[in-house]
PDB file of C-alpha atoms in Angstrom:
ATOM      1  CA  MET A 145       0.000   0.000   0.000  1.00 57.00           C
ATOM      2  CA  SER A 146       1.409   3.371  -0.875  1.00 65.00           C
ATOM      3  CA  THR A 147       0.943   6.620   0.981  1.00 70.00           C
ATOM      4  CA  VAL A 148      -0.034   9.729  -0.849  1.00 70.00           C
ATOM      5  CA  SER A 149       1.849  12.896   0.031  1.00 67.00           C
ATOM      6  CA  THR A 150      -0.159  16.089   0.357  1.00 74.00           C
ATOM      7  CA  ARG A 151       2.929  18.310   0.096  1.00 71.00           C
ATOM      8  CA  PRO A 152       4.106  19.575  -3.283  1.00 66.00           C
ATOM      9  CA  PRO A 153       7.594  18.551  -4.421  1.00 67.00           C
ATOM     10  CA  GLU A 154      10.417  20.583  -2.786  1.00 69.00           C
ATOM     11  CA  GLY A 155      11.467  23.691  -4.719  1.00 65.00           C
ATOM     12  CA  ARG A 156       8.895  23.284  -7.436  1.00 68.00           C
ATOM     13  CA  TYR A 157       6.430  25.994  -6.483  1.00 66.00           C
ATOM     14  CA  GLY A 158       8.608  28.488  -4.545  1.00 65.00           C
ATOM     15  CA  ARG A 159       8.538  29.201  -0.865  1.00 64.00           C
ATOM     16  CA  SER A 160       5.570  28.404   1.320  1.00 65.00           C
ATOM     17  CA  SER A 161       3.724  31.260   3.021  1.00 69.00           C
ATOM     18  CA  ASP A 162       5.212  30.236   6.375  1.00 75.00           C
ATOM     19  CA  GLU A 163       8.764  30.533   5.033  1.00 76.00           C
ATOM     20  CA  ARG A 164       8.012  33.980   3.581  1.00 76.00           C
ATOM     21  CA  ALA A 165       6.551  35.141   6.915  1.00 80.00           C
ATOM     22  CA  ASP A 166       9.578  33.796   8.808  1.00 84.00           C
ATOM     23  CA  HIS A 167      11.932  35.639   6.459  1.00 85.00           C
ATOM     24  CA  LYS A 168      10.019  38.915   6.886  1.00 88.00           C
ATOM     25  CA  LEU A 169      10.053  38.517  10.685  1.00 90.00           C
ATOM     26  CA  LYS A 170      13.820  37.943  10.661  1.00 92.00           C
ATOM     27  CA  ILE A 171      14.355  41.111   8.619  1.00 93.00           C
ATOM     28  CA  ALA A 172      12.034  43.149  10.864  1.00 93.00           C
ATOM     29  CA  GLY A 173      13.781  41.814  13.982  1.00 93.00           C
ATOM     30  CA  SER A 174      17.208  42.683  12.589  1.00 95.00           C
ATOM     31  CA  VAL A 175      16.127  46.228  11.713  1.00 95.00           C
ATOM     32  CA  PHE A 176      14.532  46.723  15.142  1.00 96.00           C
ATOM     33  CA  THR A 177      17.666  45.434  16.908  1.00 96.00           C
ATOM     34  CA  ALA A 178      19.916  47.734  14.884  1.00 96.00           C
ATOM     35  CA  LEU A 179      17.719  50.758  15.682  1.00 96.00           C
ATOM     36  CA  LEU A 180      17.635  49.859  19.379  1.00 96.00           C
ATOM     37  CA  LEU A 181      21.432  49.558  19.512  1.00 95.00           C
ATOM     38  CA  ALA A 182      21.842  52.886  17.720  1.00 95.00           C
ATOM     39  CA  LEU A 183      19.453  54.564  20.176  1.00 94.00           C
ATOM     40  CA  MET A 184      21.307  53.110  23.172  1.00 94.00           C
ATOM     41  CA  GLY A 185      24.614  54.303  21.740  1.00 91.00           C
ATOM     42  CA  TYR A 186      23.221  57.797  21.218  1.00 89.00           C
ATOM     43  CA  PHE A 187      22.000  58.076  24.814  1.00 86.00           C
ATOM     44  CA  ALA A 188      25.217  56.583  26.213  1.00 83.00           C
ATOM     45  CA  TYR A 189      27.307  59.091  24.289  1.00 80.00           C
ATOM     46  CA  HIS A 190      25.270  62.046  25.512  1.00 74.00           C
ATOM     47  CA  TYR A 191      25.200  60.777  29.095  1.00 70.00           C
ATOM     48  CA  VAL A 192      28.905  59.968  29.392  1.00 68.00           C
ATOM     49  CA  GLY A 193      30.480  62.183  26.751  1.00 64.00           C
ATOM     50  CA  GLN A 194      28.578  65.371  27.416  1.00 63.00           C
ATOM     51  CA  ASN A 195      28.664  65.360  31.234  1.00 56.00           C
ATOM     52  CA  LYS A 196      31.604  67.668  31.924  1.00 75.00           C
ATOM     53  CA  ILE A 197      31.033  68.060  35.677  1.00 83.00           C
ATOM     54  CA  SER A 198      30.428  65.344  38.239  1.00 84.00           C
ATOM     55  CA  ALA A 199      30.540  65.461  42.016  1.00 89.00           C
ATOM     56  CA  GLU A 200      29.812  63.559  45.170  1.00 91.00           C
ATOM     57  CA  VAL A 201      29.082  64.415  48.775  1.00 92.00           C
ATOM     58  CA  ILE A 202      31.967  63.192  50.940  1.00 93.00           C
ATOM     59  CA  THR A 203      30.596  64.225  54.349  1.00 92.00           C
ATOM     60  CA  PHE A 204      28.203  66.709  55.884  1.00 91.00           C
ATOM     61  CA  GLU A 205      27.683  68.223  59.317  1.00 92.00           C
ATOM     62  CA  GLN A 206      24.272  69.180  60.606  1.00 90.00           C
ATOM     63  CA  GLY A 207      23.697  72.535  62.222  1.00 86.00           C
ATOM     64  CA  LYS A 208      20.838  74.537  63.640  1.00 87.00           C
ATOM     65  CA  ASP A 209      20.375  76.805  60.617  1.00 90.00           C
ATOM     66  CA  ALA A 210      22.918  75.435  58.106  1.00 91.00           C
ATOM     67  CA  VAL A 211      24.529  72.236  56.852  1.00 92.00           C
ATOM     68  CA  GLN A 212      28.253  72.103  56.070  1.00 93.00           C
ATOM     69  CA  VAL A 213      28.709  69.928  52.952  1.00 92.00           C
ATOM     70  CA  HIS A 214      32.090  68.607  51.769  1.00 94.00           C
ATOM     71  CA  LEU A 215      31.872  68.214  47.978  1.00 92.00           C
ATOM     72  CA  GLU A 216      34.400  66.594  45.682  1.00 92.00           C
ATOM     73  CA  VAL A 217      33.939  67.938  42.161  1.00 90.00           C
ATOM     74  CA  ARG A 218      35.564  66.503  39.021  1.00 89.00           C
ATOM     75  CA  LYS A 219      35.394  68.502  35.812  1.00 86.00           C
ATOM     76  CA  ASP A 220      37.223  69.165  32.580  1.00 82.00           C
ATOM     77  CA  SER A 221      39.895  71.851  32.694  1.00 81.00           C
ATOM     78  CA  GLY A 222      38.482  75.308  32.027  1.00 81.00           C
ATOM     79  CA  VAL A 223      34.861  74.221  32.369  1.00 84.00           C
ATOM     80  CA  SER A 224      32.631  76.221  34.692  1.00 86.00           C
ATOM     81  CA  GLY A 225      29.300  75.180  36.085  1.00 88.00           C
ATOM     82  CA  TYR A 226      27.314  74.549  39.210  1.00 90.00           C
ATOM     83  CA  CYS A 227      26.113  71.759  41.473  1.00 91.00           C
ATOM     84  CA  THR A 228      22.768  71.737  43.233  1.00 92.00           C
ATOM     85  CA  VAL A 229      22.609  70.510  46.843  1.00 93.00           C
ATOM     86  CA  ARG A 230      19.563  70.155  49.061  1.00 93.00           C
ATOM     87  CA  SER A 231      18.856  69.299  52.673  1.00 93.00           C
ATOM     88  CA  GLN A 232      15.794  67.727  54.231  1.00 92.00           C
ATOM     89  CA  ALA A 233      14.416  67.758  57.761  1.00 91.00           C
ATOM     90  CA  GLU A 234      13.722  64.589  59.676  1.00 90.00           C
ATOM     91  CA  SER A 235      10.118  64.727  58.448  1.00 90.00           C
ATOM     92  CA  GLY A 236      11.303  64.639  54.817  1.00 89.00           C
ATOM     93  CA  ALA A 237      10.435  68.252  54.084  1.00 91.00           C
ATOM     94  CA  GLU A 238      13.012  70.202  52.108  1.00 92.00           C
ATOM     95  CA  VAL A 239      14.599  72.844  54.337  1.00 92.00           C
ATOM     96  CA  GLY A 240      17.347  74.115  52.057  1.00 91.00           C
ATOM     97  CA  ARG A 241      18.479  74.095  48.438  1.00 92.00           C
ATOM     98  CA  ALA A 242      21.315  75.983  46.763  1.00 91.00           C
ATOM     99  CA  ASP A 243      23.530  76.031  43.678  1.00 92.00           C
ATOM    100  CA  PHE A 244      27.291  76.197  44.183  1.00 91.00           C
ATOM    101  CA  ARG A 245      29.502  77.448  41.327  1.00 91.00           C
ATOM    102  CA  PHE A 246      32.792  75.887  40.270  1.00 88.00           C
ATOM    103  CA  THR A 247      35.162  77.615  37.843  1.00 85.00           C
ATOM    104  CA  GLY A 248      38.849  77.557  36.987  1.00 82.00           C
ATOM    105  CA  ASP A 249      41.333  75.206  35.400  1.00 86.00           C
ATOM    106  CA  ALA A 250      41.488  72.637  38.213  1.00 86.00           C
ATOM    107  CA  THR A 251      40.072  69.248  37.271  1.00 87.00           C
ATOM    108  CA  ARG A 252      39.438  68.112  40.861  1.00 91.00           C
ATOM    109  CA  ILE A 253      38.061  70.431  43.547  1.00 90.00           C
ATOM    110  CA  ASP A 254      37.496  69.586  47.227  1.00 91.00           C
ATOM    111  CA  LYS A 255      35.341  72.272  48.762  1.00 89.00           C
ATOM    112  CA  VAL A 256      33.299  72.648  51.925  1.00 91.00           C
ATOM    113  CA  VAL A 257      30.180  74.706  51.224  1.00 91.00           C
ATOM    114  CA  THR A 258      27.532  76.023  53.606  1.00 91.00           C
ATOM    115  CA  LEU A 259      23.926  75.286  52.791  1.00 90.00           C
ATOM    116  CA  ARG A 260      21.637  77.571  54.783  1.00 92.00           C
ATOM    117  CA  THR A 261      18.450  75.891  56.029  1.00 92.00           C
ATOM    118  CA  THR A 262      15.126  77.095  57.425  1.00 92.00           C
ATOM    119  CA  SER A 263      15.199  74.462  60.201  1.00 90.00           C
ATOM    120  CA  PRO A 264      17.713  71.787  61.248  1.00 89.00           C
ATOM    121  CA  GLY A 265      18.596  69.681  58.236  1.00 87.00           C
ATOM    122  CA  THR A 266      19.357  65.984  58.675  1.00 90.00           C
ATOM    123  CA  THR A 267      20.608  65.224  55.150  1.00 90.00           C
ATOM    124  CA  ALA A 268      22.760  66.674  52.405  1.00 90.00           C
ATOM    125  CA  GLU A 269      21.900  65.393  48.951  1.00 92.00           C
ATOM    126  CA  LEU A 270      23.592  66.226  45.667  1.00 91.00           C
ATOM    127  CA  LEU A 271      20.860  66.650  43.052  1.00 91.00           C
ATOM    128  CA  GLY A 272      23.180  67.108  40.082  1.00 88.00           C
ATOM    129  CA  CYS A 273      25.842  69.152  38.353  1.00 87.00           C
ATOM    130  CA  HIS A 274      25.591  71.100  35.106  1.00 86.00           C
ATOM    131  CA  ALA A 275      28.149  72.809  32.894  1.00 84.00           C
ATOM    132  CA  ASP A 276      27.515  76.355  31.675  1.00 80.00           C
TER     133      ASP A 276
END
């Protein structure tokens, strides 16, 4: 007894619709992956390459109406800009916020700045630094 095949002979009538759909999905996936990688590269470049000033809070001392903040700032030579620091009370309310300017040719600056507060501040938080 012989079995009858319901499939056409291989290669005789071109690709099946499933093969065409698979090929289109592979192309679409490749294009999407390339665009995603390009977008990630663009954002990485602008985040790392364009940030000319960075800083961190080393220590801080609480006071009655001010917080002494020790900042370490790293920047490109000749770049000027500012860093924004804030302080919060124990309740979480913001009691002080100020911008501190950094200029000059030094690439690393250690500076103790005074952040005036409206009530005793329990934190000193660096919000960010921006070049002019």
